[in-house]
Amino acid sequence: MNEEGFLYERISRRLLEQIGAGSYAVGQKLPSVRHLSRLFQVSVNTVMQSYRQLEAEGYLEIRPQSGAYVRHCDVHDVPEPDGSRYPLLPVEVSLSEEVLHYMELHVMPHQVRLGIALPGVEVMPVERVTQTIREVARHYPQETWDYMHPHGFPQFTHHLARRSLSYDVPVVPDDIIVTGGAMEGLSLALRSVSRPGDAVAVESPTYYGTLLLLKTHQRRVVEIPTHPRHGISLSALERVFAERGVSACIVSANAQNPLGFTMSLERKQALSALARRYQIPLIENDVWGDTVYEEGALPVKAFDDDGWVLYCNSFSKTLMPGLRIGWAAPGRFQRRFLELKQLSTITSTSLSQIVMGRLLESGFYAQHIRDLRGTLQRQVEATAREVRAAFPPGTRLTRPTGGCVLWVRLPGRVNAVALFEKAAREGIHVFPGGVFSLDNKHSDYLRLNAGGPVTGAVVEALRWLGRATSELAGGCVME
Amino acid sequence: MNEEGFLYERISRRLLEQIGAGSYAVGQKLPSVRHLSRLFQVSVNTVMQSYRQLEAEGYLEIRPQSGAYVRHCDVHDVPEPDGSRYPLLPVEVSLSEEVLHYMELHVMPHQVRLGIALPGVEVMPVERVTQTIREVARHYPQETWDYMHPHGFPQFTHHLARRSLSYDVPVVPDDIIVTGGAMEGLSLALRSVSRPGDAVAVESPTYYGTLLLLKTHQRRVVEIPTHPRHGISLSALERVFAERGVSACIVSANAQNPLGFTMSLERKQALSALARRYQIPLIENDVWGDTVYEEGALPVKAFDDDGWVLYCNSFSKTLMPGLRIGWAAPGRFQRRFLELKQLSTITSTSLSQIVMGRLLESGFYAQHIRDLRGTLQRQVEATAREVRAAFPPGTRLTRPTGGCVLWVRLPGRVNAVALFEKAAREGIHVFPGGVFSLDNKHSDYLRLNAGGPVTGAVVEALRWLGRATSELAGGCVME
């Protein structure tokens, strides 16, 4: 794989450059597939792939029997990563665990909750799930009482396995280990495949919890530049793999936090193939996988035919964080993972496993995430509109393909920690972007949670944040 | 503190030697306090302390206005540790994580459950607790839904703190961090105070989970000889502390697993003072604390006036393991502990915290453990009687002061793993003793759980075990 990525992506990039530069305005027709195929010396299929990608990303609309039309030419998109800031060498994690205290506002009363990445309880089926908890407590007193088998409650793990029916390489119940949320899964996976002093590759930006996890386990980090729409740079990752520079890689391929991208199938396959070719374990955090707006997103694990992917997921983002229930499919590292699990928390909460088993069995969970995806997409789009209206010129933001966060670059190099602190005093909880990477690469970014309905209070808060950003930027709000 | 321990303990030991040797038979009167005071050149109080200790251990009975009478002269007691096997130097943990699979029989159907140390569900208030779960699910839907604050549900942690009212140094709610059981607490405590390569002092024998935990975190171990009735050797520990040979120590002072001793108040105070004097963190696993048969047992934490004790506990042994809920009071290491907790499992199950909060608030838990203590003591004594009757001569066993396990030395150097395997094929789950220490110090020991009622099936299983032990021992069943 060369530095330029896939052929169709190169074509997409060129088209986007032209659209962004105004060569094709909204509503105008793009060149025909046949024309571009000749121009780029590629097959018609490759051009079609590029057009389909741009359609999925919302840039154009393909009208049957007619052609491709520009639908969107948003120059507010966050910039692509600056390769010069990525030396691809291991460094110590310079973040302080202090950032964990940024989380605490979330559980304080009277906050506008734009901080933690989480769907709001308002959009969740609280009544149905608590009803199920009551039923399970009534009908399974013995099973909820004792330690659960470390492999988990069979009705639960069997349904988890069935969800992988469409994978190239399905997961079977015996592959699965139940964890106390995805964070425990990541921690155990990391410890299963690496030792203190080792280096681990991560997306940049990535979930701050991943960086802190690496720090507390004395792992060094190689940051891999990550495209806001396509995901981790496979060419940069391959370079690092080829040099044996890391002992593992942690990725999110679906609705990544904070960027909101979903990797294409081809990229997911290629990523799985890289892990296999270089025999380097891939820890996949798929905690947002079920929230990808387009149905049926597959994880990298779907292509893991040699067991190099340690898959981690939970129900904290898609259903109920308080259940503290997740699961892992650690591939060839399953035995080691299980041992570490037993020595960390022995087994996971029995009641939560039985409750999830029933919600999966009845089909309720599947229906719920279909609804949730639509709800989150509407909320994210509404929040993005408010941000565009409320924040000063020069503000740029992502267009997520799943999940419920927006990644916002503030104009005029505004320090997002200053904004965080100002906002906290107003009862508004946001998350500063600097903690999602090292060396201040994203200190002028902000992550906004759009997990709740866009109420009047949320609109007010976004307007307040826009004004505060203007003030912090002084006059310097030009690009 | 010298090698001999406390003065009163020396006197107790001398008296026991005489009783064991038959100098005083059951029912006979021991020398008067005044006589011994002159003989040993110690105060009357010291002799009284020795008599009270022997009374608490069941050896004698003090009749007011009359004197002390021998009640018990059991030469079946397990032997004291052999100092020559304890070089007090750090070693790698040689146990294999394979031993975790010894645990798995516990969750298999149709087992006689003498393996895992755990009160049986038959003696537990299942109906009342599952009723509370249903009420909490009904009345606290929002609170059970979301991530809980890492410090825990206030109603829960406030009641935990109130339980320390009688401590010299009480615990306050802000000291507490809620964990997913005590095992998570131990793991986080260990990581809060030590690094890979460090050595940690442990009791020998100790809970095998502790040894494996140290192994998976690449800590070496210094085994400290531990007396079956008095607990860890303070003089040996002091020698190790003084030589700066360890960076922490893990202990259980109450109803220790597997020995069943409860340290005296003086020893607990002295242990706390050692930690403070040498500034070496003490990780206290008090998971059996509430099961000490005599009411009001204090932990070492009760004397921790300088924050060197990291206290860990849970409700897995005293109420419901499936809740996966515990707590820690990590003293001066609280900040670091909290950070590690957030990066391990973020927070603990919300529902479990609210349920325990209500059971503490209503006084139900306090009443329950009063009942449970009596039940466990009766079951342990009944099981011990069966063991004495069923096992071949030369078998020796502990007389626990709390908890529900018996620690049994098999005669004739029988290999307990062989017995474990033979028993497993019969559907009888026991735990081989070799995994509770290193270098085969206890490979001829067996741990028996007496957590359930002594049913016909249990009696049958014990008789089977006795016969199997005789067979394995061949002719060599003499002492």
Tab-separated table of C-alpha atoms in Angstrom, chain B residues 129-396:
chain	number	residue	atom	x	y	z
B	129	VAL	CA	-32.016	-8.971	48.316
B	130	THR	CA	-33.683	-9.701	44.982
B	131	GLN	CA	-36.745	-7.849	46.312
B	132	THR	CA	-34.483	-4.855	46.970
B	133	ILE	CA	-33.055	-5.116	43.454
B	134	ARG	CA	-36.579	-4.930	42.056
B	135	GLU	CA	-37.398	-1.913	44.228
B	136	VAL	CA	-34.244	-0.091	43.207
B	137	ALA	CA	-34.894	-0.770	39.522
B	138	ARG	CA	-38.366	0.698	40.023
B	139	HIS	CA	-37.517	3.736	42.120
B	140	TYR	CA	-34.055	4.756	40.891
B	141	PRO	CA	-34.241	4.335	37.091
B	142	GLN	CA	-32.087	7.394	36.355
B	143	GLU	CA	-29.450	6.699	38.991
B	144	THR	CA	-29.032	3.078	37.959
B	145	TRP	CA	-28.789	4.092	34.306
B	146	ASP	CA	-25.797	6.371	34.088
B	147	TYR	CA	-22.136	6.027	35.026
B	148	MET	CA	-21.901	6.432	38.782
B	149	HIS	CA	-19.538	9.031	40.238
B	150	PRO	CA	-16.195	7.260	40.786
B	151	HIS	CA	-16.492	7.969	44.508
B	152	GLY	CA	-19.712	5.975	44.499
B	153	PHE	CA	-23.368	6.415	45.421
B	154	PRO	CA	-23.424	8.724	48.480
B	155	GLN	CA	-26.018	6.721	50.458
B	156	PHE	CA	-23.770	3.693	49.998
B	157	THR	CA	-20.416	5.255	50.841
B	158	HIS	CA	-21.818	7.222	53.790
B	159	HIS	CA	-23.020	4.002	55.367
B	160	LEU	CA	-19.711	2.303	54.654
B	161	ALA	CA	-17.939	5.154	56.415
B	162	ARG	CA	-20.286	4.954	59.433
B	163	ARG	CA	-19.240	1.355	59.979
B	164	SER	CA	-15.817	2.694	61.049
B	165	LEU	CA	-17.254	4.659	63.981
B	166	SER	CA	-15.339	2.584	66.522
B	167	TYR	CA	-11.999	2.820	64.715
B	168	ASP	CA	-9.188	4.790	66.328
B	169	VAL	CA	-8.942	6.491	62.938
B	170	PRO	CA	-12.378	6.459	61.259
B	171	VAL	CA	-12.856	6.316	57.515
B	172	VAL	CA	-14.801	9.243	56.012
B	173	PRO	CA	-16.894	9.045	52.824
B	174	ASP	CA	-14.320	10.985	50.788
B	175	ASP	CA	-11.699	8.316	51.568
B	176	ILE	CA	-13.778	5.642	49.840
B	177	ILE	CA	-13.638	4.426	46.254
B	178	VAL	CA	-16.151	1.852	45.052
B	179	THR	CA	-14.699	-1.148	43.199
B	180	GLY	CA	-16.016	-4.162	41.325
B	181	GLY	CA	-15.322	-6.506	44.234
B	182	ALA	CA	-12.253	-6.785	46.467
B	183	MET	CA	-10.126	-8.358	43.742
B	184	GLU	CA	-10.273	-5.145	41.733
B	185	GLY	CA	-9.402	-3.249	44.905
B	186	LEU	CA	-6.317	-5.400	45.524
B	187	SER	CA	-5.215	-5.036	41.931
B	188	LEU	CA	-5.577	-1.239	41.944
B	189	ALA	CA	-3.941	-0.959	45.373
B	190	LEU	CA	-0.967	-2.990	44.214
B	191	ARG	CA	-0.570	-0.849	41.120
B	192	SER	CA	-0.942	2.332	43.186
B	193	VAL	CA	2.068	1.591	45.370
B	194	SER	CA	4.487	-0.548	43.373
B	195	ARG	CA	5.958	-1.084	39.932
B	196	PRO	CA	6.941	-4.117	37.859
B	197	GLY	CA	10.058	-5.764	39.300
B	198	ASP	CA	9.285	-4.646	42.859
B	199	ALA	CA	8.983	-7.209	45.633
B	200	VAL	CA	5.905	-7.445	47.872
B	201	ALA	CA	5.585	-9.230	51.229
B	202	VAL	CA	2.712	-11.693	51.664
B	203	GLU	CA	1.466	-14.091	54.298
B	204	SER	CA	2.349	-17.734	53.725
B	205	PRO	CA	-0.028	-19.399	53.139
B	206	THR	CA	-2.124	-16.693	51.476
B	207	TYR	CA	-5.049	-16.527	49.032
B	208	TYR	CA	-3.784	-17.896	45.701
B	209	GLY	CA	-5.409	-14.962	43.875
B	210	THR	CA	-2.951	-12.670	45.646
B	211	LEU	CA	0.041	-14.683	44.417
B	212	LEU	CA	-1.255	-14.777	40.850
B	213	LEU	CA	-2.050	-11.082	40.943
B	214	LEU	CA	1.564	-10.405	41.884
B	215	LYS	CA	2.755	-12.655	39.098
B	216	THR	CA	0.651	-11.046	36.374
B	217	HIS	CA	1.892	-7.637	37.450
B	218	GLN	CA	5.498	-8.830	37.406
B	219	ARG	CA	6.006	-8.325	41.126
B	220	ARG	CA	8.281	-10.670	43.040
B	221	VAL	CA	7.225	-12.072	46.376
B	222	VAL	CA	8.710	-12.307	49.853
B	223	GLU	CA	6.805	-14.963	51.790
B	224	ILE	CA	6.459	-14.219	55.496
B	225	PRO	CA	5.847	-17.189	57.818
B	226	THR	CA	2.322	-16.985	59.159
B	227	HIS	CA	1.103	-18.657	62.313
B	228	PRO	CA	-2.162	-20.611	61.979
B	229	ARG	CA	-3.639	-18.803	65.000
B	230	HIS	CA	-1.692	-15.544	65.441
B	231	GLY	CA	-1.112	-14.475	61.872
B	232	ILE	CA	1.827	-13.010	60.010
B	233	SER	CA	5.170	-13.022	61.854
B	234	LEU	CA	5.726	-9.402	62.787
B	235	SER	CA	9.387	-9.946	63.583
B	236	ALA	CA	10.079	-11.507	60.172
B	237	LEU	CA	8.109	-8.726	58.514
B	238	GLU	CA	10.030	-6.090	60.412
B	239	ARG	CA	13.315	-7.606	59.288
B	240	VAL	CA	12.189	-7.405	55.668
B	241	PHE	CA	10.888	-3.849	56.121
B	242	ALA	CA	14.103	-2.738	57.812
B	243	GLU	CA	16.163	-4.060	54.920
B	244	ARG	CA	13.896	-2.180	52.475
B	245	GLY	CA	13.333	-5.536	50.828
B	246	VAL	CA	9.754	-4.861	49.694
B	247	SER	CA	7.735	-1.950	48.417
B	248	ALA	CA	4.447	-3.141	49.944
B	249	CYS	CA	2.830	-5.872	52.037
B	250	ILE	CA	-0.526	-7.610	51.480
B	251	VAL	CA	-2.277	-8.992	54.585
B	252	SER	CA	-5.582	-10.256	55.941
B	253	ALA	CA	-6.004	-9.756	59.671
B	254	ASN	CA	-9.529	-11.120	60.047
B	255	ALA	CA	-10.620	-14.721	59.375
B	256	GLN	CA	-7.708	-15.073	57.003
B	257	ASN	CA	-8.068	-17.296	53.975
B	258	PRO	CA	-6.986	-20.129	54.194
B	259	LEU	CA	-5.903	-20.243	57.860
B	260	GLY	CA	-8.997	-18.763	59.488
B	261	PHE	CA	-7.107	-16.843	62.212
B	262	THR	CA	-7.991	-13.386	63.466
B	263	MET	CA	-5.062	-11.311	64.630
B	264	SER	CA	-5.247	-9.887	68.132
B	265	LEU	CA	-5.826	-6.153	68.549
B	266	GLU	CA	-2.261	-5.734	69.779
B	267	ARG	CA	-0.892	-7.423	66.683
B	268	LYS	CA	-3.068	-5.328	64.402
B	269	GLN	CA	-1.872	-2.169	66.109
B	270	ALA	CA	1.722	-3.330	65.879
B	271	LEU	CA	1.302	-4.121	62.176
B	272	SER	CA	-0.088	-0.680	61.473
B	273	ALA	CA	2.794	0.848	63.455
B	274	LEU	CA	5.326	-1.138	61.391
B	275	ALA	CA	3.906	0.218	58.155
B	276	ARG	CA	4.063	3.756	59.497
B	277	ARG	CA	7.544	3.421	60.997
B	278	TYR	CA	9.086	2.041	57.806
B	279	GLN	CA	6.725	3.972	55.500
B	280	ILE	CA	5.786	0.844	53.617
B	281	PRO	CA	2.211	0.600	52.290
B	282	LEU	CA	0.042	-2.153	53.725
B	283	ILE	CA	-2.676	-3.536	51.453
B	284	GLU	CA	-5.340	-4.996	53.729
B	285	ASN	CA	-7.702	-7.577	52.244
B	286	ASP	CA	-10.590	-7.564	54.733
B	287	VAL	CA	-13.040	-9.506	52.643
B	288	TRP	CA	-13.725	-11.942	55.508
B	289	GLY	CA	-13.806	-9.260	58.225
B	290	ASP	CA	-17.570	-9.335	58.722
B	291	THR	CA	-17.547	-13.109	59.213
B	292	VAL	CA	-15.368	-13.177	62.347
B	293	TYR	CA	-17.501	-15.145	64.803
B	294	GLU	CA	-16.862	-12.819	67.709
B	295	GLU	CA	-18.622	-9.517	67.073
B	296	GLY	CA	-16.759	-6.273	66.405
B	297	ALA	CA	-13.465	-7.420	64.881
B	298	LEU	CA	-11.485	-4.375	63.779
B	299	PRO	CA	-9.264	-4.228	60.701
B	300	VAL	CA	-5.662	-2.972	60.738
B	301	LYS	CA	-7.101	0.104	59.014
B	302	ALA	CA	-8.715	1.061	62.338
B	303	PHE	CA	-5.274	2.121	63.590
B	304	ASP	CA	-4.026	3.762	60.404
B	305	ASP	CA	-3.324	7.291	61.587
B	306	ASP	CA	-0.929	8.154	58.783
B	307	GLY	CA	-2.619	6.714	55.692
B	308	TRP	CA	-0.257	3.803	54.984
B	309	VAL	CA	-3.032	1.192	54.904
B	310	LEU	CA	-4.905	0.584	51.632
B	311	TYR	CA	-8.059	-1.124	52.846
B	312	CYS	CA	-10.012	-3.397	50.450
B	313	ASN	CA	-13.319	-5.133	51.089
B	314	SER	CA	-16.416	-6.378	49.275
B	315	PHE	CA	-19.834	-7.965	49.772
B	316	SER	CA	-18.955	-11.067	47.781
B	317	LYS	CA	-18.294	-13.262	50.820
B	318	THR	CA	-20.885	-11.845	53.191
B	319	LEU	CA	-23.782	-11.297	50.837
B	320	MET	CA	-23.931	-11.633	47.058
B	321	PRO	CA	-20.916	-12.308	44.835
B	322	GLY	CA	-22.976	-11.653	41.698
B	323	LEU	CA	-23.327	-7.987	42.690
B	324	ARG	CA	-19.586	-7.557	42.021
B	325	ILE	CA	-19.385	-4.697	44.473
B	326	GLY	CA	-16.619	-3.764	46.862
B	327	TRP	CA	-14.866	-0.707	48.164
B	328	ALA	CA	-11.472	0.571	49.128
B	329	ALA	CA	-10.081	3.195	51.465
B	330	PRO	CA	-6.585	3.695	50.033
B	331	GLY	CA	-5.354	6.241	52.580
B	332	ARG	CA	-2.588	8.483	51.296
B	333	PHE	CA	-2.654	6.709	47.920
B	334	GLN	CA	-6.255	7.641	47.221
B	335	ARG	CA	-5.640	9.960	44.278
B	336	ARG	CA	-3.515	7.481	42.367
B	337	PHE	CA	-5.940	4.656	43.162
B	338	LEU	CA	-8.866	6.662	41.811
B	339	GLU	CA	-7.042	7.402	38.560
B	340	LEU	CA	-6.250	3.733	38.053
B	341	LYS	CA	-9.846	2.774	38.828
B	342	GLN	CA	-11.194	5.143	36.206
B	343	LEU	CA	-8.809	3.660	33.649
B	344	SER	CA	-9.639	0.087	34.576
B	345	THR	CA	-13.429	-0.036	34.689
B	346	ILE	CA	-14.364	3.700	34.875
B	347	THR	CA	-16.950	3.201	37.654
B	348	SER	CA	-18.724	0.232	39.259
B	349	THR	CA	-22.243	-1.074	38.631
B	350	SER	CA	-24.712	1.613	39.685
B	351	LEU	CA	-27.569	-0.728	40.634
B	352	SER	CA	-25.383	-2.790	42.971
B	353	GLN	CA	-24.285	0.345	44.820
B	354	ILE	CA	-27.816	1.592	45.340
B	355	VAL	CA	-28.982	-1.856	46.445
B	356	MET	CA	-26.202	-2.094	49.040
B	357	GLY	CA	-26.891	1.490	50.136
B	358	ARG	CA	-30.469	0.522	50.968
B	359	LEU	CA	-29.542	-2.731	52.701
B	360	LEU	CA	-27.066	-0.850	54.889
B	361	GLU	CA	-29.466	2.008	55.576
B	362	SER	CA	-32.300	-0.219	56.717
B	363	GLY	CA	-30.081	-2.130	59.150
B	364	PHE	CA	-30.776	-5.323	57.217
B	365	TYR	CA	-27.135	-6.004	56.416
B	366	ALA	CA	-26.067	-5.602	60.065
B	367	GLN	CA	-28.716	-8.108	61.183
B	368	HIS	CA	-27.813	-10.453	58.333
B	369	ILE	CA	-24.126	-10.688	59.237
B	370	ARG	CA	-25.003	-11.321	62.885
B	371	ASP	CA	-27.010	-14.331	61.710
B	372	LEU	CA	-24.431	-15.356	59.139
B	373	ARG	CA	-21.593	-15.455	61.681
B	374	GLY	CA	-23.482	-17.955	63.817
B	375	THR	CA	-24.445	-20.049	60.817
B	376	LEU	CA	-20.910	-20.208	59.465
B	377	GLN	CA	-19.444	-21.076	62.854
B	378	ARG	CA	-21.910	-23.959	63.282
B	379	GLN	CA	-21.217	-25.232	59.768
B	380	VAL	CA	-17.448	-25.004	60.184
B	381	GLU	CA	-17.571	-26.868	63.480
B	382	ALA	CA	-19.852	-29.558	62.062
B	383	THR	CA	-17.616	-29.955	59.012
B	384	ALA	CA	-14.535	-30.183	61.225
B	385	ARG	CA	-16.185	-32.961	63.249
B	386	GLU	CA	-16.905	-34.879	60.064
B	387	VAL	CA	-13.339	-34.391	58.842
B	388	ARG	CA	-11.918	-35.661	62.124
B	389	ALA	CA	-14.156	-38.701	61.897
B	390	ALA	CA	-13.649	-39.406	58.203
B	391	PHE	CA	-9.990	-38.650	57.510
B	392	PRO	CA	-7.158	-40.996	58.448
B	393	PRO	CA	-5.069	-40.547	61.624
B	394	GLY	CA	-2.422	-37.886	61.295
B	395	THR	CA	-4.783	-35.451	59.537
B	396	ARG	CA	-4.520	-32.026	61.126
